[in-house]
Short mmCIF file of C-alpha atoms and ligand atoms in Angstrom, two decimals:
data_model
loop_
_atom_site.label_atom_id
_atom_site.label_comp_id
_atom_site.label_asym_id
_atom_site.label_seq_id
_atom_site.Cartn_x
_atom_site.Cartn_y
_atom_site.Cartn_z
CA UNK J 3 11.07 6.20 28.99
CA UNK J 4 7.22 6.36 28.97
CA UNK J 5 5.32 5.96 26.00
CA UNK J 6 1.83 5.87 25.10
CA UNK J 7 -0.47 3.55 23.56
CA UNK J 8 -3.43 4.52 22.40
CA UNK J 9 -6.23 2.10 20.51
CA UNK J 10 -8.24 3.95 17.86
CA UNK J 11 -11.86 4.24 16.84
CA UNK J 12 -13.57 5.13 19.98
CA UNK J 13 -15.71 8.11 19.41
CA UNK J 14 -15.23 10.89 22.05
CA UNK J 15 -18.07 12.25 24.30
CA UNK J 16 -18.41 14.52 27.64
CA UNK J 17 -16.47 17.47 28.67
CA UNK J 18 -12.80 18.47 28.78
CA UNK J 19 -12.00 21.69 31.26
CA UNK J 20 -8.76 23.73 30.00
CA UNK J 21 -6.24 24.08 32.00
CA UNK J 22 -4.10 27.74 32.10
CA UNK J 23 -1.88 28.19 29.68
CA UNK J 24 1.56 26.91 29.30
CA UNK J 25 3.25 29.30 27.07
CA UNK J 26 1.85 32.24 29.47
CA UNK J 27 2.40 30.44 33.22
CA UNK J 28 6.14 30.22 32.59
CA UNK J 29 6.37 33.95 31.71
CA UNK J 30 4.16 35.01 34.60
CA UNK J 31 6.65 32.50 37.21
CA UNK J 32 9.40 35.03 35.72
CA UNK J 33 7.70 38.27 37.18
CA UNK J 34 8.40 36.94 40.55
CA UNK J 35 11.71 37.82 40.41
CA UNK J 36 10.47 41.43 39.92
CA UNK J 37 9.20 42.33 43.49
CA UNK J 38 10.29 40.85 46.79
CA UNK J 39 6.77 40.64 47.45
CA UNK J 40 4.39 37.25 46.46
CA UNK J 41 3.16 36.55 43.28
CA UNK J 42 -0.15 34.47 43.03
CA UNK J 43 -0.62 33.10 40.13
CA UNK J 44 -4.21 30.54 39.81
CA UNK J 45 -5.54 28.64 36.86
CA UNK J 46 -1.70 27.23 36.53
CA UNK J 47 -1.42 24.00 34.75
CA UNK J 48 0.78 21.50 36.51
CA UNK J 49 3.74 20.54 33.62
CA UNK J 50 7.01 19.18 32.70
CA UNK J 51 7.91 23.17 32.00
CA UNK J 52 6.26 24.85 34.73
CA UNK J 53 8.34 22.09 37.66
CA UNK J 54 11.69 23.18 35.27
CA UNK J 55 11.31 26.73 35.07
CA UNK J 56 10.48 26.09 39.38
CA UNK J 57 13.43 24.59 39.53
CA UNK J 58 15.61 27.25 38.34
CA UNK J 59 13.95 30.42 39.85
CA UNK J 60 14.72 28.25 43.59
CA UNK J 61 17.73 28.48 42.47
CA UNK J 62 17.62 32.27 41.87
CA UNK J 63 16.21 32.92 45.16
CA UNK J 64 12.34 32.26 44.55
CA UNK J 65 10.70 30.26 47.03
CA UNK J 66 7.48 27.90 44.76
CA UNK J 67 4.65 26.40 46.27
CA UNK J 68 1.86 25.08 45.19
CA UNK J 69 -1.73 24.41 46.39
CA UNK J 70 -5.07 23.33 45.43
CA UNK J 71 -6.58 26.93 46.18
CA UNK J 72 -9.94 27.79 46.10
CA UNK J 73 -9.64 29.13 42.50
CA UNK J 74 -8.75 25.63 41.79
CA UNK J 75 -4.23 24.89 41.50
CA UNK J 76 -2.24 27.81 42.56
CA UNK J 77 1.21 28.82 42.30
CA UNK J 78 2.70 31.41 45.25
CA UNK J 79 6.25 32.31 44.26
CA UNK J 80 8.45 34.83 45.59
CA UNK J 81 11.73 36.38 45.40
CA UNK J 82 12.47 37.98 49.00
CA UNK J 83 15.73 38.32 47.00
CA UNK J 84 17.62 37.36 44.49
CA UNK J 85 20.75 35.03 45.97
CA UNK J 86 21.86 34.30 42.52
CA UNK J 87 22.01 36.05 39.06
CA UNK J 88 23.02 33.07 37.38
CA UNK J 89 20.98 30.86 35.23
CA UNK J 90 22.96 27.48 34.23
CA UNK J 91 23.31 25.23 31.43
CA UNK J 92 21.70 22.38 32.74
CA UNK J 93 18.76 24.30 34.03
CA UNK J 94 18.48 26.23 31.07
CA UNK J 95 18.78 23.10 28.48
CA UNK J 96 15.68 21.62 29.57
CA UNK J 97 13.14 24.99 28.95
CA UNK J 98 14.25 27.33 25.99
CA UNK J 99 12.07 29.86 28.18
CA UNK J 100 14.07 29.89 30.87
CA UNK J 101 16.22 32.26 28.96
CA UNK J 102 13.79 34.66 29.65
CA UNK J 103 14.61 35.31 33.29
CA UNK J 104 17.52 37.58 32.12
CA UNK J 105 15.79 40.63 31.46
CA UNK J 106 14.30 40.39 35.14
CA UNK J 107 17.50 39.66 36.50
CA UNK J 108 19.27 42.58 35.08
CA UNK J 109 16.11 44.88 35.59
CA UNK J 110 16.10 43.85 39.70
CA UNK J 111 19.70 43.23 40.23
CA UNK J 112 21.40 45.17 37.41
CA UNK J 113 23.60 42.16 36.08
CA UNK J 114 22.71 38.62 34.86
CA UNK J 115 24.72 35.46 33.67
CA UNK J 116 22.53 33.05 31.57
CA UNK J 117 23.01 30.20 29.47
CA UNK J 118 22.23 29.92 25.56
CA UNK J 119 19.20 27.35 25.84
CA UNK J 120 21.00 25.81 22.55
CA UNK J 121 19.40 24.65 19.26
CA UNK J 122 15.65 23.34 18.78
CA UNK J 123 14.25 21.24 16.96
CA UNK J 124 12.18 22.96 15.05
CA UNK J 125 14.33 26.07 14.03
CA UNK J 126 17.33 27.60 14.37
CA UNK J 127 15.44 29.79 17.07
CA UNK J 128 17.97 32.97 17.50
CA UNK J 129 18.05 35.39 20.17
CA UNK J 130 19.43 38.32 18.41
CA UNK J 131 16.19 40.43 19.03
CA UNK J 132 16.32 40.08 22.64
CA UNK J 133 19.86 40.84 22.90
CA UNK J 134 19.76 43.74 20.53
CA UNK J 135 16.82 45.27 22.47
CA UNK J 136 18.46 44.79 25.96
CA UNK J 137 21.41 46.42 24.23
CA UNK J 138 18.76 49.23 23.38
CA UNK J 139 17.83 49.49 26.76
CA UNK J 140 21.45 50.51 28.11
CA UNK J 141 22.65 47.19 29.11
CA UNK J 142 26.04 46.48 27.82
CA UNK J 143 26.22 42.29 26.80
CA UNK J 144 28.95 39.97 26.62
CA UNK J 145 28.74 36.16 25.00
CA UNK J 146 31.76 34.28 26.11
CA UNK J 147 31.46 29.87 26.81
CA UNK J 148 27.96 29.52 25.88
CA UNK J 149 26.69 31.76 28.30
CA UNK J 150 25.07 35.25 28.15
CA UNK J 151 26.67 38.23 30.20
CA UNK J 152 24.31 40.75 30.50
CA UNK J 153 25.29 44.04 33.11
CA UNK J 154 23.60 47.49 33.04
CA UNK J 155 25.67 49.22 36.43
CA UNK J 156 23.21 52.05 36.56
CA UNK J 157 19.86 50.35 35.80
CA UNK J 158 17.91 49.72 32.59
CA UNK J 159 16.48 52.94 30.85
CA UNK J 160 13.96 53.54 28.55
CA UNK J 161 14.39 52.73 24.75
CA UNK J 162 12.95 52.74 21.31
CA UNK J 163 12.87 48.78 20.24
CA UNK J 164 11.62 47.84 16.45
CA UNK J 165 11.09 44.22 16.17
CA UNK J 166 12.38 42.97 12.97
CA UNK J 167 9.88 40.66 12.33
CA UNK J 168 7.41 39.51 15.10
CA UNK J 169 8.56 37.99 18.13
CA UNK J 170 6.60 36.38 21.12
CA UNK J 171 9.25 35.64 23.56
CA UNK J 172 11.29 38.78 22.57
CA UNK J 173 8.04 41.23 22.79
CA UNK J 174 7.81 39.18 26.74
CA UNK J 175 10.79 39.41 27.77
CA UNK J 176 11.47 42.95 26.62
CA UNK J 177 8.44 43.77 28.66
CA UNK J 178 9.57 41.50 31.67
CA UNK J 179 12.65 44.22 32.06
CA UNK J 180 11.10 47.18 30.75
CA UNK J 181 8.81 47.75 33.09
CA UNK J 182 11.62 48.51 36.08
CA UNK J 183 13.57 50.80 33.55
CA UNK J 184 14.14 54.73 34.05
CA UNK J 185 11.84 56.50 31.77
CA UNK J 186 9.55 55.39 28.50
CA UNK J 187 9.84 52.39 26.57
CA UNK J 188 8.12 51.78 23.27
CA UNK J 189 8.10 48.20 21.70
CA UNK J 190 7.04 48.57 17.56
CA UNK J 191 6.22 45.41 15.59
CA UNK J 192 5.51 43.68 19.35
CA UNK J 193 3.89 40.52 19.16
CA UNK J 194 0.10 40.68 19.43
CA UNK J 195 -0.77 36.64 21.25
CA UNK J 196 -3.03 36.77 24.18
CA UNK J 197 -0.23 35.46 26.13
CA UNK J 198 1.29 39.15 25.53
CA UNK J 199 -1.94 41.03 26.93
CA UNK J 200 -1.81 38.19 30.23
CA UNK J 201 1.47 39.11 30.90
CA UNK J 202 0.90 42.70 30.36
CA UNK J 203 -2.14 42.57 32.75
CA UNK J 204 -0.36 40.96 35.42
CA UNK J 205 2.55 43.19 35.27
CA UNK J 206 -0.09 45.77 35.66
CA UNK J 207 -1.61 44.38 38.71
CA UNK J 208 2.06 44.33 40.24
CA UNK J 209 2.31 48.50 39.61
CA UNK J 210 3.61 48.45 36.19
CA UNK J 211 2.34 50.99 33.58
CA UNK J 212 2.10 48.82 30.14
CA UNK J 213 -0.29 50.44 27.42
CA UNK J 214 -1.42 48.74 24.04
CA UNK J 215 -0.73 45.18 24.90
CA UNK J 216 -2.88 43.07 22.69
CA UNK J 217 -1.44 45.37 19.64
CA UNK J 218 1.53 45.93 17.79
CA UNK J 219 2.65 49.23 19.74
CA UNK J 220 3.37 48.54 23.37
CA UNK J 221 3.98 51.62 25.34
CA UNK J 222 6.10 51.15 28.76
CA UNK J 223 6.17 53.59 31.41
CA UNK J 224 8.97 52.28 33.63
CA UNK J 225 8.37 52.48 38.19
CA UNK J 226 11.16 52.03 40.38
CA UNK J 227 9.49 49.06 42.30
CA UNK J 228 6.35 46.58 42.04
CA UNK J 229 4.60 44.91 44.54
CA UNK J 230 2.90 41.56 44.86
CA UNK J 231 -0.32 40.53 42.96
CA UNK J 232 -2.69 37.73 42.13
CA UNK J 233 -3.32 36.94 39.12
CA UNK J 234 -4.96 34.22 37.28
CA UNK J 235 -3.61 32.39 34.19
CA UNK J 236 -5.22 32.67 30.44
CA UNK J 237 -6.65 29.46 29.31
CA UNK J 238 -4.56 27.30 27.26
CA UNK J 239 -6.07 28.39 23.44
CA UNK J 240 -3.57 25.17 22.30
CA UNK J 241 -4.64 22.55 24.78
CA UNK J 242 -8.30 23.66 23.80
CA UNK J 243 -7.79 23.61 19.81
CA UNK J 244 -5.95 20.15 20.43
CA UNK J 245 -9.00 18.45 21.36
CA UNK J 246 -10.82 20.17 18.98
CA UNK J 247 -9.15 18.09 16.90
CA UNK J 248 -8.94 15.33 18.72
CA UNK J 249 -12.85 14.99 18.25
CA UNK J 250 -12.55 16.31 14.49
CA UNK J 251 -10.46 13.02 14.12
CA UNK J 252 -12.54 10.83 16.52
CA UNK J 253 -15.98 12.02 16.34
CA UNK J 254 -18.48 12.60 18.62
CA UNK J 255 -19.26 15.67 21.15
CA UNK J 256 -17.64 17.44 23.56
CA UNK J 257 -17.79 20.44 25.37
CA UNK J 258 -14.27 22.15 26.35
CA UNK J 259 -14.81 23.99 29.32
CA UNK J 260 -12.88 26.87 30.69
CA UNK J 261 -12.07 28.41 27.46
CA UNK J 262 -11.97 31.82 25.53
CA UNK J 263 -12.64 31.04 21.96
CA UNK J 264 -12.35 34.77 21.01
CA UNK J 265 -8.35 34.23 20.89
CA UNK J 266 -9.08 31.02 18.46
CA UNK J 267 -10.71 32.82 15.88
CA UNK J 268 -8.75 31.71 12.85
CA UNK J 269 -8.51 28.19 14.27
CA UNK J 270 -11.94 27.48 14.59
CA UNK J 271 -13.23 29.20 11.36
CA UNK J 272 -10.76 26.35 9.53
CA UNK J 273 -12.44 23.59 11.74
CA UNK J 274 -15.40 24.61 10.30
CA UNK J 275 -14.73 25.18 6.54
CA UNK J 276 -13.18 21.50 7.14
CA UNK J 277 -17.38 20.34 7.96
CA UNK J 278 -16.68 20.11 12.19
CA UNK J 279 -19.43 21.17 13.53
CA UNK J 280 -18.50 24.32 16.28
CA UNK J 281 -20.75 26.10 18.71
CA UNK J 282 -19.17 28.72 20.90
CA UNK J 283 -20.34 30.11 24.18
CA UNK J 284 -18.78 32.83 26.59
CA UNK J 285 -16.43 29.87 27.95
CA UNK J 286 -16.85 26.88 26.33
CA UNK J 287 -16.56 25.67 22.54
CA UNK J 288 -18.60 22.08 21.74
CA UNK J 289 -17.24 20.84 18.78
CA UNK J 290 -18.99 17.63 17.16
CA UNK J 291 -18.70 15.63 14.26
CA UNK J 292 -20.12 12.17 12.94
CA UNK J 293 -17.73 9.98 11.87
CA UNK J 294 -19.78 8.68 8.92
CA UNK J 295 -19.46 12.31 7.36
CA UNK J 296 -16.33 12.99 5.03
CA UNK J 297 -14.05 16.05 6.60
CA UNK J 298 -13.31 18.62 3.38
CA UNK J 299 -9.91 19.36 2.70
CA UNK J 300 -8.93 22.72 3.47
CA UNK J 301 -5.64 24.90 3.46
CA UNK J 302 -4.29 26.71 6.35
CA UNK J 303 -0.85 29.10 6.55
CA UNK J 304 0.67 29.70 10.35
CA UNK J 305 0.85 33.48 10.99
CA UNK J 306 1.29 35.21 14.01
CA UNK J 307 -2.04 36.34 16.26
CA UNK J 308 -4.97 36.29 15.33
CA UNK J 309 -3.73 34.53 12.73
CA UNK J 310 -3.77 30.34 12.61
CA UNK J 311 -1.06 29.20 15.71
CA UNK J 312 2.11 27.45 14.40
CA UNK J 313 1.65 25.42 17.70
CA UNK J 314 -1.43 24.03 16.26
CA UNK J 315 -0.27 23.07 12.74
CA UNK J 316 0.64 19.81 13.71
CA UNK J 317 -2.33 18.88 14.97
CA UNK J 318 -4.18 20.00 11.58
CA UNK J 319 -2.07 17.97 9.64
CA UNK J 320 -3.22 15.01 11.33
CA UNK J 321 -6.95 15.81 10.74
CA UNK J 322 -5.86 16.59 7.12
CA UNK J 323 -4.78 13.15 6.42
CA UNK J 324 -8.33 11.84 6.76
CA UNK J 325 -10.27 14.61 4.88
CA UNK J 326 -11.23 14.43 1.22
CA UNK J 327 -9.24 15.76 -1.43
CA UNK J 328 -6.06 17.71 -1.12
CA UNK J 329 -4.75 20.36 1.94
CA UNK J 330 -1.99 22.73 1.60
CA UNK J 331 -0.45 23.17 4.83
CA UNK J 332 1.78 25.87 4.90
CA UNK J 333 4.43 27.17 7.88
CA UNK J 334 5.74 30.95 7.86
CA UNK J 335 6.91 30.98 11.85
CA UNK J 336 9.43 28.21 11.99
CA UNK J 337 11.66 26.70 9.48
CA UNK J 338 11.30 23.00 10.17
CA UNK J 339 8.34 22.38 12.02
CA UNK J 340 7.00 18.92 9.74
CA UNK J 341 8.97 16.39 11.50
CA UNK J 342 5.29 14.82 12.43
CA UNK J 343 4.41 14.18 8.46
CA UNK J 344 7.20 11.26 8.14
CA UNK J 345 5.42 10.03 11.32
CA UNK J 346 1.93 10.26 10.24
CA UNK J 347 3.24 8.87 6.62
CA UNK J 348 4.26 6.10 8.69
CA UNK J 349 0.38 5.88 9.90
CA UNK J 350 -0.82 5.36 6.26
CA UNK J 351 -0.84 9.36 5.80
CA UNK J 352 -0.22 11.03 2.33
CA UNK J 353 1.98 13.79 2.90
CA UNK J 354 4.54 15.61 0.58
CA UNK J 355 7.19 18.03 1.98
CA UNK J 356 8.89 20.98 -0.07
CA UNK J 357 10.41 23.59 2.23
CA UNK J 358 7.67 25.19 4.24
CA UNK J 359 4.83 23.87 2.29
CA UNK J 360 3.27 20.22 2.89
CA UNK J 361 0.66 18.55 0.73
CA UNK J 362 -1.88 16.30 2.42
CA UNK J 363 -3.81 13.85 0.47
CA UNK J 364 -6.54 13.06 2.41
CA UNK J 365 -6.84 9.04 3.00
CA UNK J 366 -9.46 6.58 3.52
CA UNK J 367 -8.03 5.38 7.26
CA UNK J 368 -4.79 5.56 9.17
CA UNK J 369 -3.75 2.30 10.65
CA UNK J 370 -1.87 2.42 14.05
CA UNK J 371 2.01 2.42 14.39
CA UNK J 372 4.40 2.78 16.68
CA UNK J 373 5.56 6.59 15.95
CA UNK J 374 7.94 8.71 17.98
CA UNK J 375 7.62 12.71 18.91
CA UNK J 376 10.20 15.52 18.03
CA UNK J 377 8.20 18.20 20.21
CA UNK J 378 5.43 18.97 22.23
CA UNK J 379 2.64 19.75 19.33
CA UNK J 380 3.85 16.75 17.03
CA UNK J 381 3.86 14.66 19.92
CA UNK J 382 0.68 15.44 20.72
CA UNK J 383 -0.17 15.19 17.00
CA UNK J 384 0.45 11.61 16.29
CA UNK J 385 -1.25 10.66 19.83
CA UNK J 386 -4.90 12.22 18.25
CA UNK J 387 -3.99 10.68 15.32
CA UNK J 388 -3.74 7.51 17.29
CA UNK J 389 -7.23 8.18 18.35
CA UNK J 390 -8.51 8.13 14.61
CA UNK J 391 -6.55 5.13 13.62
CA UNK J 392 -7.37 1.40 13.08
CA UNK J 393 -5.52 -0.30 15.61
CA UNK J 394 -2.83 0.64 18.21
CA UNK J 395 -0.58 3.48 17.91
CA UNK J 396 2.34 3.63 20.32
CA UNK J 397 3.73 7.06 20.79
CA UNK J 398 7.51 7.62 22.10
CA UNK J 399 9.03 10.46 23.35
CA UNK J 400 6.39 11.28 25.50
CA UNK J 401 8.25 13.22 27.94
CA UNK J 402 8.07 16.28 25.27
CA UNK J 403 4.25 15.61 25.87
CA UNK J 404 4.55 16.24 29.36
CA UNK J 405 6.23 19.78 28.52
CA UNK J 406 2.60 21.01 27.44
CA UNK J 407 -0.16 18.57 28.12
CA UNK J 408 -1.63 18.29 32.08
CA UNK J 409 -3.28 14.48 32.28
CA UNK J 410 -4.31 14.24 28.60
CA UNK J 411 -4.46 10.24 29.07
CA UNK J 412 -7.00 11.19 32.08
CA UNK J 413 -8.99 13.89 30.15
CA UNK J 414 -9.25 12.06 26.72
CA UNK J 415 -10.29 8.31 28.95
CA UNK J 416 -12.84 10.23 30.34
CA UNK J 417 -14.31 11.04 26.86
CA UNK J 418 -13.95 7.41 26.44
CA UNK J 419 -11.07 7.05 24.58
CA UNK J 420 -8.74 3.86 24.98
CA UNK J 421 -5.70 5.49 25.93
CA UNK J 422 -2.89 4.30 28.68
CA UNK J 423 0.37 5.68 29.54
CA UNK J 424 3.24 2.80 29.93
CA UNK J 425 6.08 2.88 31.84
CA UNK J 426 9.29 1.39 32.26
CA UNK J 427 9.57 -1.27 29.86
CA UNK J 428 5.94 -2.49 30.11
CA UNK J 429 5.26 -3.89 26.96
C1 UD1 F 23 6.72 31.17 21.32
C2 UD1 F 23 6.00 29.99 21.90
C3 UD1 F 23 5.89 28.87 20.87
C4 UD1 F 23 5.25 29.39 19.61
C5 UD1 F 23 5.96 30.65 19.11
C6 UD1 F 23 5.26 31.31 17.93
C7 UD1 F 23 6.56 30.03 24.25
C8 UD1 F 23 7.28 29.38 25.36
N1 UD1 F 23 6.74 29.49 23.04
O1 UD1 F 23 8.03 30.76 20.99
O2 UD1 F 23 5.12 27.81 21.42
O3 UD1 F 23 5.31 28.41 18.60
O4 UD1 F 23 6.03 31.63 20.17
O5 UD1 F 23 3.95 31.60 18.24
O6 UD1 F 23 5.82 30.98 24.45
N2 UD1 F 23 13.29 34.95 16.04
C9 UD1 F 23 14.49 35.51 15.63
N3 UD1 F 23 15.26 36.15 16.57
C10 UD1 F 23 14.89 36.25 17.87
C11 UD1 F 23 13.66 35.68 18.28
C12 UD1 F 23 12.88 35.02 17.33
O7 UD1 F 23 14.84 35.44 14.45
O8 UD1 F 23 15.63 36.85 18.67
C13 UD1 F 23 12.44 34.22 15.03
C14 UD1 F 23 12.30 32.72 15.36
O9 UD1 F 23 13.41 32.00 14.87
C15 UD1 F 23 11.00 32.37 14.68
C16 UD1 F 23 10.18 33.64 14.81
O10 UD1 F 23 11.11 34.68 15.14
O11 UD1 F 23 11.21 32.09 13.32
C17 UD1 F 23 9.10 33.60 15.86
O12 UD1 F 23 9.65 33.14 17.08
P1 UD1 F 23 9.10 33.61 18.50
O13 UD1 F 23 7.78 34.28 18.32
O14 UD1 F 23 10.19 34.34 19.19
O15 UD1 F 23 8.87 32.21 19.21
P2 UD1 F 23 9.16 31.83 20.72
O16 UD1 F 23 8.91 33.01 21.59
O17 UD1 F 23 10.47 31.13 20.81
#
C-alpha cells in the first residue's frame, strides 16, 4: 500500500491550477447513460473515483475515453445502449456514488438492479430519500440480498418530492431520472451546492428543461429523449480550499488558479477571521501568510451551501491546532466525521471530542508522526498537517487520497514542499 511522507516546515510559494471537480465529474459520467449520443465532458480531474465509476458504466454499456483535448483532459463517454441494467457489488463497494446510476437506468431502460454501496465511514449514510422519491416518481422498488430492484414498466412520471432534510446526492440523482419522466417534477428542500447547478446545466445542454437549480425549489419539465453535449466540469471548490490551508499551515504565497471563489464564500471569510491573508480575483484566490504571525482561533459549524463544506472540516481542524487560543469545531452533516482529531492528537494536537462538537486548543508546533487516513478529507488533512509539522509525517491509507486528490505530491513539490509518495514497502 502507498503511503506518503511528507517533511515539514518548508514554506509554500508559486501557483496551484484546480482541477474539475470530483464530487460533480462522477455525476456528470452518469448522464451518459441518458442519451445514446456522446457526452463531452472537459476540465475532468483524473481520480481513483472517476477510473471506478468508468469502470462500471463499461460495464453498463458506456464506451470511456479519455484525451488531453484542447480544453486541457477530456472525458467522451457514451451509451449507444445500455447492455446491462445491473450495477454489482464489487463495482459498487468501491464508489458510494455509483449508486447513483439507478435513477438513469430506470429513466432510459425502465428497470434497474443495483447494489447497496454499504456503510461509510463517516455516517450511517442512508438512502431512504432516494428511494422514497423514485417511489414518488412511479417506480415500484424491491430490496432483496443487498441489492436494489428498482422497475417502473411504463416509464418514470412526474412527482412532487420534499426532501426531509437536505440532500446532495438525493437532490442529483432525483434530477439524473427526472429529467426523462412524463410530465412536471418539483424537488422542495433540494440541495443548493454548485455541483447541483453543474449538473443541472449540463443536463440542460443535453435538452433537459431544469429551472431553479442553485436554489432550494428545482422545477423539472420532463422530454422524451436528450441528445449529446459538451460540457465542462466546475472547479474543484475542495481541492482549492485544501491548499488554502495547506499554505495557512505552511506559510508563504500562492496563487490557485482555475478557481471560482464565489462558491467558497463561507470558507474563505473563516480563513480570514483566522489572520490568512486572501485576495480574490475572477479565477484565482492568493492566499498568504507569514509564518512568524500567530493564526487566531476561530469557530466554524458545517452546513449545507453556501454554508462552510463538511468536506473541508477536516482540513480546518488541522489549521486549528496551530492557532492561538481555543476553536469550536462543530459538524451538523455527518455523524462521525472526527476520526482525523485522534490522528492529529497523535501529531502533538489538542483536541477534545463530545458528539458533534470538537475543541481545538491551539498548540505551539505539531511534531511529525506516522498517522493513517479514514477518508478522503482526513487523509488529506493529516498530509497538510504534515506540511506544518517538525519533522516527518508518514501518512497511510493513501489510496482514499487518490479518491479526491489529482497529483497533490506533484502540485504541493512544486510549491516547494518536501513531499514523496512511497511505494511498495520502501521504507
Ligand atoms: C455528498 C458529497 C460529500 C459531501 C456531502 C455533503 C459526493 C460524491 N459526495 O455526499 O463529499 O460531504 O454531499 O455536502 O458528492 N441522508 C439521509 N438519507 C438519504 C440521503 C442522505 O438521511 O437518503 C443524510 C446523510 O446521512 C447525511 C445528510 O443527509 O447526514 C447529507 O448527506 P448527502 O448530502 O446526501 O451527502 P452525499 O450526497 O452522500
Amino acid at each position: 500500500m502507498d503511503r506518503i511522507a511528507v517533511i515539514g516546515g518548508a514554506e509554500l510559494r508559486g501557483e496551484i491550477p484546480i482541477s474539475g471537480a470530483k464530487n460533480s465529474a462522477i455525476k456528470l459520467m452518469a448522464a451518459s447513460l441518458l442519451t445514446d449520443e456522446p457526452l463531452r465532458l472537459t476540465n475532468m480531474p483524473r481520480l481513483a473515483d472517476t477510473r471506478f465509476l468508468g469502470k462500471l458504466l463499461n460495464r453498463l454499456g458506456t464506451t470511456v475515453e479519455e484525451h488531453d483535448g484542447p480544453d486541457g483532459p477530456e472525458t467522451v463517454l457514451q451509451t449507444k445502449e445500455i447492455v446491462s441494467a445491473i450495477a454489482p457489488h464489487e463495482l459498487v463497494r468501491e464508489m458510494r456514488a455509483s449508486f447513483n446510476v439507478l435513477g438513469p437506468l430506470l429513466a432510459r431502460s425502465r428497470q434497474a438492479k443495483v447494489s447497496l454501496p454499504g456503510g461509510d465511514p463517516i455516517g450511517a449514510r442512508p438512502l431512504d430519500f432516494h428511494l422514497n422519491a423514485f417511489a414518488e416518481l412511479g417506480a415500484t422498488i424491491d430490496i432483496n440480498g443487498g441489492y436494489v430492484f428498482a422497475q417502473a414498466p411504463r416509464g418514470l412520471k412526474g412527482g412532487h418530492i420534499v426532501f426531509p432534510s437536505i440532500s446532495v446526492g438525493a437532490t442529483e440523482h432525483i434530477l439524473l431520472a427526472a429529467v426523462l419522466a412524463r410530465g412536471e417534477t418539483l424537488i422542495e428542500n433540494a440541495a443548493c451546492e454548485p455541483e447541483i447547478v453543474d449538473l443541472a446545466d449540463c443536463l440542460n445542454a443535453m435538452g433537459a428543461r431544469v429551472e431553479g437549480a442553485g436554489t432550494s425549489t428545482i422545477k423539472i419539465n420532463g422530454v422524451p429523449r436528450l441528445h449529446g453535449a459538451a460540457h465542462a466540469v466546475v472547479p474543484d471548490r475542495i481541492e482549492a480550499g485544501t491548499y488554502a490551508v495547506a499554505v495557512a499551515m505552511a506559510g508563504g504565497d500562492v496563487t490557485l488558479t482555475g478557481v471560482r471563489p464565489e462558491h467558497m464564500t463561507a470558507f474563505l471569510e473563516r480563513l480570514q477571521a483566522a489572520g490568512v491573508q486572501v485576495d480574490v480575483s475572477q479565477n484565482t484566490i492568493r492566499v498568504r501568510r507569514r509564518p512568524d504571525v500567530r493564526l487566531k482561533a476561530v469557530d466554524v459549524e458545517t452546513q449545507p451551501f453556501p454554508g462552510f463544506a463538511t468536506d473541508l472540516q477536516a482540513q480546518f481542524m488541522a489549521l486549528m491546532t496551530l492557532a492561538d487560543g481555543e476553536s469550536v469545531i462543530r459538524e451538523t452533516i455527518f455523524e462521525n466525521r472526527f476520526m482525523h482529531a485522534g490522528e492529529l492528537a497523535r501529531m502533538g494536537a489538542d483536541i477534545s471530542v463530545q458528539g458533534g462538537e470538537a475543541r481545538v486548543r491551539g498548540v505551539d508546533g505539531l511534531t511529525g508522526a506516522p498517522v493513517a487516513a479514514s477518508d478522503v478529507r482526513a487523509s488529506v488533512c493529516l498530509v497538510i498537517a504534515g506540511l506544518a509539522a517538525r519533522g516527518q509525517t508518514v501518512v497511510e491509507g493513501v489510496h482514499h487520497l487518490d479518491r479526491g486528490f489529482e497529483r497533490l505530491e506533484q502540485k504541493l513539490s512544486a510549491c516547494g514542499a518536501d513531499i514523496r509518495r512511497l511505494t511498495g514497502d520502501e521504507p
